Amino acid sequence: MSNRPTRHSLLRRQLGRCYPDGVPTDADWDVFVATVDRSYGEFDDDRRMLERSLDLSSEELVRANGEMRALFQALPDILVRVSGDGTILDGRAGEFCAMNIDSPALRGQNLASAPFPSAGVVLMNALLATATARAAQTVEFQVGTLAVEARLVPATSQEVVVIFRDVSVRRRSEILQSDQQEILEMLAIGRQMEPALERIVRMVVRQGGCAGGAIHLLDVATNRLNLVTAPDLSAEARIGWEQVVARASVGGVFGVAVETRQPAIVFGDDAESGDAELFASLGGMRPEIRACRVVPIMAQDHRVLGTFLTFHHDTATPGEWNHRTVELGVRLAVMAINQHHHEEEIRQMQKMEAVGQLAGGVAHDFNNILTVIRGNLGLLQMGGTVEEDTYSLNEATSAVDRAASLTRQLLTFGRRSPISRRWVDLNEIVVQLSKMLRRMIGENITLELDLTPERCAVLADAGMMEQVLMNFAVNARDAIDGGGHLRIATAVKQSRPTQVGGASPTQVILSVSDNGCGIPKEVIDHIYEPFFTTKPVGQGTGLGLATVFSIVREHGGTLEVNSVEGEGTTFVVKLDRLNESDSAAEAENQRWDVRGGAISGLLASPARVLLVEDESSVRALVFRILKKLGAQVVMAQNGNEATRLWEEGGRRFDLLVTDMIMPGGTTGFDIARSFQAEHPRLKVIICSGYSTQLAEASNLISPTWQVMAKPFDIDELMKTLRIALSAER
């Protein structure tokens, strides 16, 4: 206390009031005064220390409150305090909250009606559960396009804190991940490319907030974009859209995306040239579309495989989430396209292996056929009775039919053809292929056919079904040492219903059995693996059964194998049978079966026909047939001449009959699309001797386009004419 002035100021004032004439000076009094003075000094020390402590606590409290406020402002949440009856006591929203809600205005309202009236019941139930259990509750609900999560936490015995958070991005990410997993599973089980690409487009449209989408693949040979899938376009719209894109791909947004290998976007208000036509075409189908964005689909070596197109309702540039979704769609599309190309390569290698094995037998068959044709034509030149000439003509015609069948089989095996499912009778395929199979397996193996009398109608690619039989026959031949037998059987059976109470679907059963060496148990689990083979080097690629497995799976069927070493092997293919009463193909075959009927007066009224064919002998033959049918025919030998005759004829022909491949680079597709754009009611028949172009033509959606394989006879031409001219546009 020595550093403090003598006597505390408060003590001096009190002594002065009590002793105005002076303070006593005796020793006892001095001790008392000094003690009181010291106590006052100690009190001052304690007070100052307390004041300093209070000052520090206030600063820390202010700082902590500021940190909490900044932290909450940084969150994308709405926080409200509610009473037990749901009355909102206070509300605050974070600075980055995307939910458009005036949080201060919530005070005094009830949780049943604010801030999300549509979720009021859910929130009140959660509030009751929170108050009852005194434990936090979490609920989710949808408000328009928003997915909202509400977290209710008990604060006091009378209050609950509710935290609202927008979880839309998280939910979209989870759904997008689920969609991606589903698509990857589709690719893993070998689904066809087109369904996989359609599923990808639907995912992007739904998750990316687009108005629609489409995928086009680039045809390197013609430098054109061909539409593969556009789930949001109708069948009619697809035809017009393909024509517009074919022109727009030269320039405009498609051309920019393909050439620069960068995404390109065009808005309807700013569209020029080809893009203007693009939006004009869309205007008739989807007038609400205001923008199109094209993203190139590229392989790892930067080759452009095609384009991913998305439609948009407004002219605002698509946001980041849309870009992310489209990028994912493009990556999945690349996987689907690459898998398709890989499977095609495997299938083509196996086809060429089979064709090589057939070469010797085919040459022998053709020589026999040519001998029959040439010999009978020689007899006709020599002259004879009517009966003899008629017999010679019938024999020559029959030989031509056999040659045509053989040619089609070779084209099926030797060329790359897209899958073209049609109504086919499996029994007919087995019978037609049996002669070739007998020659291939050799004379030491007996081929036995045990075919059901019932019609084995299935929806299948006939060429692929023949390939399945060929592969089974090749394996059987290699498994039989010396002599043996190969048995092909068909049956129609009811299978188990796919669901409880459901109908039992009917299946066509194709079984191929041999009495060869059988398959060892340790090998049988690997027989469908590509390039797996037990044959000596140079005698097998290991692609045969892998190709069979792929084909059966692509047709929605199942493949089973039963084998006993030393006794033989049986392969069983099960395919869904078509109901004949519901089979449009069967009805069409019955309706247009005019074989043996008269050809004069077939057409109800004279039709104006433009015939385009570069081969003079074929052109002259078809001209004669059409004239005999009563048609008015104009002939052209190439695309340029066809265009001139089209214009001279006033663009008013009823029917275009055109070859697929012609000199000069113009195709039958080019001519048909160009003419039909000017005259929409024009009917079209495409002729081709090549399976690739024919399969492509068969996949056209327009009911006015018909395809016909060469060679064809008069009856087949008559059928095609009747169907084409009776189709509605």
XYZ file of C-alpha atoms in Angstrom:
729
model
C 0.000 0.000 0.000
C 3.074 2.270 0.269
C 2.831 3.366 -3.381
C -0.654 4.825 -2.826
C -1.109 8.361 -1.381
C -1.760 8.432 2.379
C -5.357 7.758 3.203
C -7.940 6.876 0.560
C -9.938 9.781 -0.821
C -13.234 8.267 0.293
C -11.819 7.791 3.820
C -10.637 11.413 3.949
C -14.113 12.726 3.048
C -15.770 10.540 5.666
C -13.276 11.616 8.426
C -13.749 15.248 7.452
C -17.527 15.016 7.882
C -17.189 13.249 11.285
C -14.324 15.307 12.696
C -14.549 18.855 11.262
C -12.179 20.179 13.933
C -9.485 17.614 13.235
C -8.892 13.902 13.398
C -7.702 12.377 16.720
C -4.031 11.535 16.838
C -3.686 8.847 19.488
C -1.978 5.587 18.567
C -5.047 3.329 18.687
C -7.022 5.622 16.446
C -4.187 5.730 13.913
C -4.123 1.922 13.732
C -7.878 1.826 13.112
C -7.751 4.458 10.376
C -4.804 2.743 8.675
C -6.710 -0.568 8.628
C -9.812 1.000 7.050
C -7.631 2.856 4.541
C -5.944 -0.430 3.516
C -9.326 -2.150 3.085
C -10.511 0.606 0.773
C -7.335 0.178 -1.275
C -7.785 -3.589 -1.601
C -11.387 -3.056 -2.702
C -10.155 -0.727 -5.454
C -7.680 -3.358 -6.646
C -10.428 -6.026 -6.810
C -12.816 -3.637 -8.616
C -10.260 -2.738 -11.277
C -9.421 -6.421 -11.826
C -13.148 -7.225 -12.223
C -13.611 -4.369 -14.667
C -10.728 -5.603 -16.781
C -12.202 -9.161 -16.753
C -15.623 -7.872 -17.794
C -14.080 -5.866 -20.620
C -12.240 -8.951 -21.923
C -15.365 -11.168 -21.720
C -17.423 -8.650 -23.682
C -14.831 -8.477 -26.469
C -14.639 -12.283 -26.774
C -18.420 -12.564 -26.776
C -18.745 -9.970 -29.543
C -16.013 -11.685 -31.547
C -17.618 -15.148 -31.132
C -21.018 -13.790 -32.126
C -19.463 -12.232 -35.212
C -17.799 -15.490 -36.185
C -21.046 -17.430 -35.756
C -22.953 -14.835 -37.793
C -20.355 -14.980 -40.616
C -20.397 -18.778 -40.572
C -24.188 -18.906 -40.815
C -24.252 -16.281 -43.569
C -21.896 -18.495 -45.575
C -24.275 -21.469 -45.394
C -26.966 -22.090 -48.059
C -29.618 -22.670 -45.390
C -32.694 -21.113 -43.816
C -32.804 -21.349 -40.009
C -35.997 -20.762 -38.019
C -36.932 -21.072 -34.338
C -40.387 -22.427 -33.688
C -42.456 -22.997 -30.600
C -44.112 -26.263 -29.707
C -47.287 -25.342 -31.589
C -45.367 -24.463 -34.752
C -45.305 -20.681 -34.395
C -42.182 -19.260 -36.040
C -40.349 -17.095 -33.461
C -37.483 -16.023 -35.686
C -36.022 -16.756 -39.105
C -32.757 -16.131 -40.870
C -31.382 -17.074 -44.304
C -27.776 -17.601 -45.304
C -26.265 -15.238 -47.850
C -25.840 -18.084 -50.378
C -29.309 -19.541 -49.885
C -30.825 -20.315 -53.297
C -34.366 -20.622 -51.908
C -36.247 -17.410 -52.662
C -37.788 -16.835 -49.224
C -38.071 -13.627 -47.141
C -36.922 -15.152 -43.874
C -37.546 -12.125 -41.542
C -41.163 -12.043 -42.742
C -41.649 -15.579 -41.418
C -41.852 -14.342 -37.810
C -45.312 -14.935 -36.366
C -46.392 -17.368 -39.065
C -46.968 -21.056 -38.498
C -44.805 -23.911 -39.765
C -47.923 -25.529 -41.261
C -48.220 -22.715 -43.817
C -44.727 -21.213 -44.079
C -42.152 -21.242 -45.537
C -43.300 -24.271 -47.615
C -47.106 -24.597 -47.535
C -47.157 -27.774 -49.643
C -44.982 -29.503 -47.035
C -46.854 -28.185 -43.997
C -48.286 -31.541 -42.929
C -44.908 -33.268 -43.216
C -43.195 -30.538 -41.172
C -45.822 -30.482 -38.412
C -45.614 -34.264 -38.043
C -41.829 -33.999 -37.798
C -42.179 -31.189 -35.206
C -44.448 -33.364 -33.075
C -42.000 -36.279 -33.302
C -39.095 -34.026 -32.333
C -40.902 -32.590 -29.313
C -42.095 -36.025 -28.191
C -38.798 -37.897 -28.553
C -36.582 -34.893 -27.713
C -34.397 -36.068 -30.570
C -33.507 -34.598 -33.969
C -35.645 -35.498 -36.986
C -34.884 -35.167 -40.724
C -37.488 -35.055 -43.506
C -37.301 -34.432 -47.261
C -39.897 -33.040 -49.655
C -40.206 -31.643 -53.156
C -41.199 -28.032 -53.863
C -41.492 -27.546 -57.613
C -38.059 -28.345 -59.009
C -36.423 -28.012 -55.578
C -35.595 -30.917 -53.315
C -35.598 -29.589 -49.729
C -34.215 -31.243 -46.601
C -35.492 -30.093 -43.186
C -33.521 -30.859 -40.007
C -35.470 -30.337 -36.750
C -33.345 -30.088 -33.563
C -34.761 -29.543 -30.028
C -33.272 -26.340 -28.532
C -35.164 -25.965 -25.258
C -38.162 -27.679 -23.739
C -40.398 -25.205 -25.577
C -38.484 -24.474 -28.775
C -37.188 -26.345 -31.822
C -34.677 -25.118 -34.373
C -35.500 -26.042 -38.021
C -32.775 -25.906 -40.689
C -33.968 -25.947 -44.318
C -31.430 -26.842 -47.022
C -31.767 -27.096 -50.826
C -30.471 -30.592 -51.713
C -31.540 -30.523 -55.384
C -27.983 -30.789 -56.727
C -27.221 -33.691 -54.396
C -30.387 -35.523 -55.413
C -29.755 -34.884 -59.119
C -26.226 -36.219 -58.679
C -27.540 -39.375 -57.014
C -30.151 -39.910 -59.760
C -27.540 -39.204 -62.423
C -25.216 -41.749 -60.837
C -28.067 -44.283 -60.775
C -28.828 -43.622 -64.461
C -25.157 -43.983 -65.314
C -24.983 -47.305 -63.478
C -28.065 -48.556 -65.348
C -26.551 -47.608 -68.707
C -23.236 -49.260 -67.829
C -25.131 -52.432 -66.937
C -26.884 -52.264 -70.332
C -23.484 -52.095 -72.026
C -22.076 -54.846 -69.813
C -24.760 -57.324 -70.848
C -24.245 -56.438 -74.516
C -27.422 -54.522 -75.318
C -27.631 -53.078 -78.831
C -26.141 -49.676 -79.477
C -29.394 -47.931 -80.447
C -31.315 -48.692 -77.202
C -28.260 -47.729 -75.156
C -27.890 -44.406 -76.988
C -31.611 -43.704 -76.615
C -31.332 -44.332 -72.858
C -28.357 -41.947 -72.714
C -30.307 -39.197 -74.514
C -33.271 -39.604 -72.167
C -30.926 -39.328 -69.174
C -29.373 -36.094 -70.459
C -32.753 -34.565 -71.339
C -34.254 -35.355 -67.931
C -31.262 -34.546 -65.760
C -29.872 -31.675 -67.819
C -33.135 -29.760 -68.043
C -33.212 -29.905 -71.860
C -36.240 -29.722 -74.120
C -35.032 -32.708 -76.123
C -31.992 -34.394 -77.582
C -30.625 -36.523 -80.410
C -27.479 -38.427 -81.377
C -26.132 -38.529 -84.927
C -23.274 -40.735 -86.118
C -20.832 -39.529 -88.733
C -20.608 -41.549 -91.947
C -16.977 -41.046 -92.919
C -17.549 -42.244 -96.490
C -20.202 -39.605 -97.265
C -19.227 -37.084 -94.533
C -22.847 -36.993 -93.419
C -24.495 -37.172 -90.052
C -27.065 -39.959 -89.785
C -29.714 -39.832 -87.077
C -29.512 -42.777 -84.674
C -31.917 -41.760 -81.943
C -34.176 -38.807 -81.151
C -36.709 -39.946 -78.532
C -38.552 -36.607 -78.559
C -39.180 -36.549 -82.320
C -42.103 -38.356 -83.892
C -41.646 -40.814 -86.750
C -42.777 -38.214 -89.291
C -40.563 -35.533 -87.789
C -37.492 -37.777 -88.028
C -37.712 -37.966 -91.830
C -37.782 -34.198 -92.322
C -35.185 -33.751 -89.619
C -32.737 -36.136 -91.338
C -32.968 -34.136 -94.561
C -32.403 -30.829 -92.784
C -29.426 -32.155 -90.799
C -27.890 -33.570 -93.993
C -27.790 -30.044 -95.383
C -26.904 -28.353 -92.096
C -23.955 -30.694 -91.506
C -22.110 -29.087 -94.423
C -22.148 -25.733 -92.641
C -23.863 -24.210 -89.666
C -23.781 -25.437 -86.110
C -23.229 -29.119 -86.985
C -20.396 -28.305 -89.364
C -18.732 -26.023 -86.802
C -18.884 -28.698 -84.083
C -17.468 -31.405 -86.371
C -14.732 -29.233 -87.896
C -13.547 -27.494 -84.705
C -14.170 -30.520 -82.446
C -15.664 -28.070 -79.961
C -19.243 -27.576 -78.732
C -21.282 -25.118 -80.776
C -24.579 -23.412 -79.974
C -27.019 -21.530 -82.166
C -30.056 -19.494 -81.171
C -33.207 -19.344 -83.244
C -33.227 -15.542 -83.433
C -29.662 -15.432 -84.800
C -29.760 -18.508 -87.050
C -28.457 -18.152 -90.595
C -28.386 -20.330 -93.748
C -28.559 -24.021 -92.828
C -29.266 -23.249 -89.183
C -32.266 -21.122 -90.150
C -33.695 -24.129 -91.990
C -32.935 -26.190 -88.900
C -35.117 -23.964 -86.734
C -37.765 -23.676 -89.442
C -38.023 -27.480 -89.395
C -38.175 -27.482 -85.590
C -40.828 -24.781 -85.650
C -43.355 -27.126 -87.165
C -42.584 -29.851 -84.620
C -41.424 -28.094 -81.434
C -42.148 -24.330 -81.701
C -41.052 -23.742 -78.109
C -37.407 -24.622 -78.879
C -35.241 -21.514 -79.000
C -31.692 -22.891 -79.058
C -29.687 -25.940 -80.171
C -26.333 -27.022 -78.752
C -24.149 -29.538 -80.602
C -21.307 -31.376 -78.835
C -18.962 -33.571 -80.904
C -18.653 -37.208 -79.833
C -14.964 -38.082 -80.192
C -12.899 -41.239 -79.854
C -9.668 -41.346 -77.863
C -7.673 -40.636 -81.022
C -9.789 -37.463 -81.537
C -11.746 -38.889 -84.463
C -15.255 -37.483 -84.592
C -17.734 -40.341 -84.184
C -20.852 -38.198 -84.253
C -22.674 -35.406 -82.444
C -24.787 -35.033 -79.316
C -27.564 -32.500 -79.889
C -29.638 -30.878 -77.146
C -32.689 -28.626 -77.566
C -33.387 -25.732 -75.172
C -36.469 -23.660 -74.358
C -34.745 -20.307 -73.877
C -31.872 -18.358 -75.364
C -29.800 -18.346 -72.191
C -26.554 -20.285 -72.450
C -26.989 -23.703 -70.765
C -25.596 -23.764 -67.241
C -22.785 -25.743 -65.664
C -25.028 -28.613 -64.559
C -26.302 -29.045 -68.115
C -22.739 -29.087 -69.429
C -21.711 -31.689 -66.859
C -24.682 -33.876 -67.736
C -24.012 -33.649 -71.477
C -20.323 -34.430 -70.945
C -21.305 -37.574 -69.048
C -23.730 -38.479 -71.851
C -20.976 -38.042 -74.442
C -18.589 -40.296 -72.501
C -21.232 -43.003 -72.208
C -22.088 -42.639 -75.909
C -18.415 -43.170 -76.816
C -18.423 -46.379 -74.760
C -21.597 -47.633 -76.479
C -20.285 -46.817 -79.968
C -16.877 -48.366 -79.313
C -18.467 -51.528 -77.922
C -20.693 -51.742 -80.992
C -17.701 -51.373 -83.318
C -15.753 -53.996 -81.349
C -18.609 -56.507 -81.561
C -18.982 -55.790 -85.262
C -15.275 -56.480 -85.789
C -15.527 -59.815 -83.962
C -18.651 -60.753 -85.907
C -17.008 -59.786 -89.202
C -13.886 -61.831 -88.478
C -16.026 -64.862 -87.728
C -18.063 -64.316 -90.887
C -14.959 -64.209 -93.046
C -13.703 -67.406 -91.445
C -16.975 -69.124 -92.351
C -16.943 -67.743 -95.906
C -13.427 -69.050 -96.419
C -14.525 -72.506 -95.376
C -17.457 -72.320 -97.784
C -15.516 -71.068 -100.810
C -14.872 -74.477 -102.348
C -18.437 -75.725 -101.947
C -19.917 -72.458 -103.223
C -17.811 -72.562 -106.381
C -18.996 -76.113 -107.013
C -22.649 -75.124 -106.494
C -22.361 -72.142 -108.824
C -20.813 -74.239 -111.556
C -23.711 -76.680 -111.325
C -26.248 -73.837 -111.417
C -24.579 -72.177 -114.406
C -24.492 -75.518 -116.202
C -28.247 -75.921 -115.735
C -28.998 -72.363 -116.894
C -26.696 -72.479 -119.880
C -27.847 -75.933 -120.960
C -31.542 -75.072 -120.864
C -30.997 -71.798 -122.709
C -29.119 -73.765 -125.370
C -32.058 -76.122 -125.723
C -34.382 -73.116 -126.173
C -32.152 -71.766 -128.945
C -32.277 -75.130 -130.695
C -36.066 -75.034 -130.651
C -38.530 -77.714 -129.597
C -42.119 -78.375 -128.719
C -44.076 -76.052 -126.416
C -43.878 -78.584 -123.608
C -40.087 -78.947 -124.019
C -39.524 -75.166 -124.110
C -41.721 -74.652 -121.060
C -39.787 -77.325 -119.174
C -36.457 -75.687 -120.117
C -37.711 -72.277 -118.952
C -38.879 -73.678 -115.628
C -35.540 -75.415 -115.054
C -33.587 -72.234 -115.859
C -35.843 -70.190 -113.553
C -35.392 -72.685 -110.726
C -31.608 -72.538 -111.167
C -31.713 -68.736 -111.028
C -33.652 -68.923 -107.743
C -31.007 -71.235 -106.282
C -28.232 -68.867 -107.403
C -30.047 -65.890 -105.877
C -30.457 -67.714 -102.565
C -26.792 -68.670 -102.541
C -25.745 -65.085 -103.339
C -27.856 -63.668 -100.522
C -26.335 -66.095 -98.040
C -22.816 -65.146 -99.083
C -23.594 -61.430 -98.828
C -25.039 -61.973 -95.382
C -21.899 -63.746 -94.193
C -19.340 -61.614 -96.004
C -20.583 -58.028 -95.579
C -21.079 -55.783 -92.577
C -24.830 -55.488 -92.240
C -26.796 -53.770 -89.473
C -29.238 -55.955 -87.556
C -32.539 -56.001 -89.459
C -35.194 -57.876 -87.506
C -38.154 -59.098 -89.536
C -40.812 -61.752 -89.361
C -39.102 -65.032 -90.304
C -39.968 -68.710 -90.042
C -37.083 -70.547 -88.415
C -38.090 -73.762 -90.181
C -37.706 -72.081 -93.576
C -34.253 -70.815 -92.661
C -33.138 -74.304 -91.630
C -34.477 -75.862 -94.844
C -32.953 -73.204 -97.101
C -29.559 -73.484 -95.405
C -29.492 -77.287 -95.177
C -27.905 -77.864 -98.596
C -25.031 -75.535 -97.802
C -24.616 -77.166 -94.398
C -24.436 -80.646 -95.946
C -21.662 -79.541 -98.283
C -19.766 -77.846 -95.479
C -19.833 -80.720 -92.957
C -18.830 -83.310 -95.572
C -20.243 -86.617 -96.753
C -19.038 -88.533 -93.684
C -21.504 -86.656 -91.457
C -25.244 -87.152 -91.859
C -27.467 -84.108 -91.465
C -30.854 -84.903 -89.911
C -33.740 -82.395 -89.820
C -36.501 -82.875 -87.260
C -38.714 -79.819 -87.733
C -42.038 -79.212 -86.048
C -45.034 -78.845 -88.396
C -46.036 -75.710 -86.475
C -44.955 -72.335 -87.830
C -41.839 -71.141 -85.980
C -42.454 -67.411 -86.431
C -39.873 -65.178 -84.720
C -38.743 -61.568 -85.034
C -35.135 -61.992 -86.106
C -32.379 -61.104 -88.536
C -32.456 -64.008 -90.990
C -28.779 -63.641 -91.839
C -27.774 -63.841 -88.192
C -29.930 -66.923 -87.643
C -28.118 -68.551 -90.570
C -24.820 -67.565 -88.997
C -25.826 -69.236 -85.728
C -26.584 -72.473 -87.577
C -23.327 -72.248 -89.542
C -21.278 -71.841 -86.365
C -22.982 -74.800 -84.677
C -22.377 -76.924 -87.800
C -18.684 -75.955 -87.982
C -18.164 -76.891 -84.330
C -20.015 -80.186 -84.785
C -17.953 -81.079 -87.856
C -14.694 -80.400 -85.986
C -15.892 -82.417 -82.972
C -16.765 -85.537 -84.984
C -13.861 -87.856 -85.713
C -14.633 -90.005 -88.722
C -18.348 -90.531 -89.340
C -21.245 -89.209 -87.319
C -24.503 -87.284 -87.429
C -25.664 -83.712 -86.927
C -29.293 -83.223 -85.911
C -31.198 -79.931 -86.170
C -34.621 -79.862 -84.517
C -37.287 -77.233 -83.881
C -40.196 -77.184 -81.458
C -42.824 -74.816 -80.084
C -43.382 -74.875 -76.317
C -45.023 -72.845 -73.588
C -42.538 -71.359 -71.151
C -43.076 -70.408 -67.549
C -44.901 -67.094 -66.964
C -42.600 -64.156 -66.295
C -44.741 -62.992 -63.366
C -47.316 -64.433 -60.984
C -50.672 -64.624 -62.690
C -49.166 -63.659 -66.046
C -49.624 -65.436 -69.346
C -47.177 -68.141 -70.381
C -45.242 -66.920 -73.414
C -44.689 -69.310 -76.299
C -41.117 -69.991 -77.377
C -39.506 -71.455 -80.466
C -36.859 -74.017 -79.494
C -33.946 -74.620 -81.878
C -31.641 -77.488 -80.907
C -28.474 -78.613 -82.677
C -26.984 -81.947 -81.576
C -23.961 -83.979 -82.598
C -22.361 -87.244 -81.509
C -18.855 -85.842 -81.401
C -16.234 -85.839 -78.680
C -18.141 -83.526 -76.317
C -16.828 -80.600 -74.268
C -14.700 -81.180 -71.134
C -16.181 -79.877 -67.862
C -13.207 -77.607 -67.220
C -13.701 -75.941 -70.614
C -17.477 -75.566 -70.854
C -17.573 -72.401 -68.699
C -15.280 -70.601 -71.175
C -16.755 -71.575 -74.554
C -18.522 -68.227 -75.071
C -15.431 -66.147 -74.360
C -14.058 -64.346 -77.447
C -10.873 -65.930 -78.855
C -11.096 -68.931 -76.521
C -10.518 -72.114 -78.519
C -9.304 -75.643 -77.968
C -8.591 -76.186 -81.667
C -5.024 -76.384 -82.979
C -3.327 -73.182 -84.137
C -4.656 -72.091 -87.518
C -7.880 -74.105 -87.278
C -10.035 -71.734 -85.265
C -10.242 -68.132 -84.078
C -12.317 -68.762 -80.972
C -14.995 -66.392 -82.271
C -17.707 -68.827 -83.354
C -19.578 -69.448 -80.112
C -18.847 -65.910 -78.868
C -20.639 -64.628 -81.955
C -23.537 -67.069 -81.420
C -23.899 -65.937 -77.799
C -23.917 -62.267 -78.872
C -26.531 -62.851 -81.597
C -28.881 -64.834 -79.346
C -28.589 -62.229 -76.609
C -29.269 -59.378 -79.052
C -32.457 -61.165 -80.105
C -33.644 -61.405 -76.499
C -33.200 -65.185 -76.422
C -31.371 -67.675 -74.244
C -28.637 -70.155 -75.099
C -28.078 -73.457 -73.289
C -25.514 -76.212 -73.756
C -25.512 -79.843 -72.640
C -22.431 -81.918 -73.287
C -21.028 -85.289 -72.227
C -17.453 -86.175 -73.059
C -17.305 -88.989 -75.560
C -21.032 -88.810 -76.350
C -21.712 -85.432 -77.941
C -23.039 -81.903 -77.466
C -26.439 -80.222 -77.787
C -26.936 -76.466 -78.094
C -30.438 -75.115 -77.433
C -31.595 -71.655 -78.544
C -34.894 -70.298 -77.186
C -36.591 -67.321 -78.863
C -39.977 -65.725 -78.247
C -42.532 -66.839 -80.804
C -44.621 -64.272 -82.666
C -48.365 -64.607 -82.422
C -49.443 -65.203 -85.990
C -52.701 -63.297 -85.570
C -50.732 -60.249 -84.432
C -47.872 -60.594 -86.897
C -48.001 -57.697 -89.305
C -45.408 -59.345 -91.480
C -47.402 -62.536 -91.798
C -50.584 -60.611 -92.593
C -48.688 -58.652 -95.215
C -47.310 -61.824 -96.770
C -50.802 -63.315 -96.979
C -52.335 -60.095 -98.261
C -49.861 -59.573 -101.063
C -49.410 -63.202 -102.096
C -50.104 -62.834 -105.834
C -47.788 -65.585 -107.029
C -49.269 -67.164 -110.132
C -51.842 -64.366 -110.506
C -52.373 -62.207 -113.568
C -50.190 -59.105 -113.906
C -52.284 -57.154 -116.369
C -54.488 -54.544 -114.746
C -52.665 -54.844 -111.409
C -52.597 -51.084 -110.966
C -55.966 -49.464 -110.359
C -55.043 -46.423 -112.485
C -52.052 -45.586 -114.703
C -49.201 -44.492 -112.470
C -46.385 -42.164 -113.554
C -43.145 -43.946 -112.686
C -39.590 -42.598 -112.802
C -37.165 -45.534 -113.167
C -33.486 -44.871 -112.297
C -31.049 -47.740 -113.000
C -27.496 -47.584 -114.380
C -27.392 -51.215 -115.594
C -29.022 -51.148 -119.034
C -30.236 -54.764 -119.058
C -31.894 -54.427 -115.641
C -33.351 -51.052 -116.625
C -34.866 -52.494 -119.798
C -36.320 -55.498 -117.938
C -37.989 -53.413 -115.210
C -39.261 -51.000 -117.875
C -40.940 -53.855 -119.725
C -42.522 -55.219 -116.528
C -43.852 -51.808 -115.480
C -45.242 -51.132 -118.949
C -46.955 -54.506 -118.891
C -48.522 -53.521 -115.585
C -50.000 -50.459 -117.261
C -47.668 -47.809 -115.838
C -46.349 -44.728 -117.654
C -42.580 -45.110 -117.307
C -39.735 -42.636 -117.806
C -36.174 -44.058 -117.596
C -32.917 -42.502 -116.358
C -29.491 -44.095 -116.091
C -27.970 -41.820 -113.407
C -28.804 -39.133 -110.874
C -28.239 -36.160 -113.171
C -30.527 -37.543 -115.850
C -33.133 -38.400 -113.212
C -33.096 -34.816 -111.937
C -33.572 -33.453 -115.469
C -36.489 -35.798 -116.168
C -37.978 -34.994 -112.772
C -38.010 -31.299 -113.567
C -39.269 -31.834 -117.107
C -42.080 -33.974 -115.701
C -43.233 -31.158 -113.467
C -42.139 -32.952 -110.289
C -45.386 -34.890 -110.328
C -44.447 -38.573 -110.556
C -46.373 -41.079 -108.457
C -43.556 -43.534 -107.905
C -39.754 -43.523 -107.931
C -38.008 -46.871 -108.567
C -34.266 -46.374 -108.112
C -31.120 -48.414 -107.725
C -29.121 -47.853 -104.537
C -25.590 -47.501 -105.937
C -24.918 -45.604 -109.177
C -21.928 -43.970 -110.887
C -21.073 -40.391 -110.032
C -21.456 -40.666 -106.258
C -25.224 -40.060 -106.241
C -27.168 -42.714 -104.350
C -30.778 -43.768 -104.445
C -31.164 -42.199 -101.009
C -30.010 -38.823 -102.371
C -32.493 -38.941 -105.239
C -35.408 -40.141 -103.101
C -34.862 -37.588 -100.333
C -34.477 -34.713 -102.791
C -37.550 -35.592 -104.852
C -39.747 -36.398 -101.863
C -38.883 -33.046 -100.272
C -40.384 -31.369 -103.362
C -43.266 -33.825 -103.737
C -44.140 -35.295 -100.290
C -46.677 -37.768 -101.722
C -44.060 -39.433 -103.929
C -43.731 -43.179 -103.208
C -40.263 -44.765 -103.308
C -38.869 -48.236 -104.046
C -35.135 -48.768 -103.418
C -33.406 -51.676 -105.197
C -30.029 -53.041 -104.187
C -27.837 -56.066 -104.611
C -25.765 -55.138 -101.534
C -26.861 -56.219 -98.087
C -25.385 -53.204 -96.290
C -27.359 -50.620 -98.245
C -30.444 -52.833 -98.257
C -30.392 -53.249 -94.471
C -29.949 -49.511 -94.060
C -32.906 -48.847 -96.337
C -35.017 -51.377 -94.434
C -34.613 -49.336 -91.264
C -36.263 -46.248 -92.747
C -39.373 -45.269 -90.890
C -41.417 -43.690 -93.687
C -44.263 -45.962 -94.844
C -43.745 -44.733 -98.418
C -40.239 -46.197 -98.703
C -39.989 -49.833 -99.773
C -36.845 -51.874 -100.402
C -36.286 -54.773 -102.752
C -33.303 -57.091 -103.001
C -31.751 -58.093 -106.287
C -32.319 -60.438 -107.940
C -36.118 -60.234 -107.845
C -38.817 -61.849 -109.957
C -42.050 -60.448 -111.371
C -44.155 -61.606 -108.429
C -41.865 -59.930 -105.919
C -41.873 -56.699 -107.931
C -45.675 -56.832 -108.087
C -45.941 -57.230 -104.318
C -43.621 -54.320 -103.683
C -45.473 -52.098 -106.155
C -48.817 -52.825 -104.532
C -47.508 -52.085 -101.040
C -45.725 -48.892 -102.108
C -48.621 -47.436 -104.084
C -51.186 -48.246 -101.397
C -49.201 -46.734 -98.517
C -50.532 -43.517 -97.026
C -48.199 -40.584 -96.765
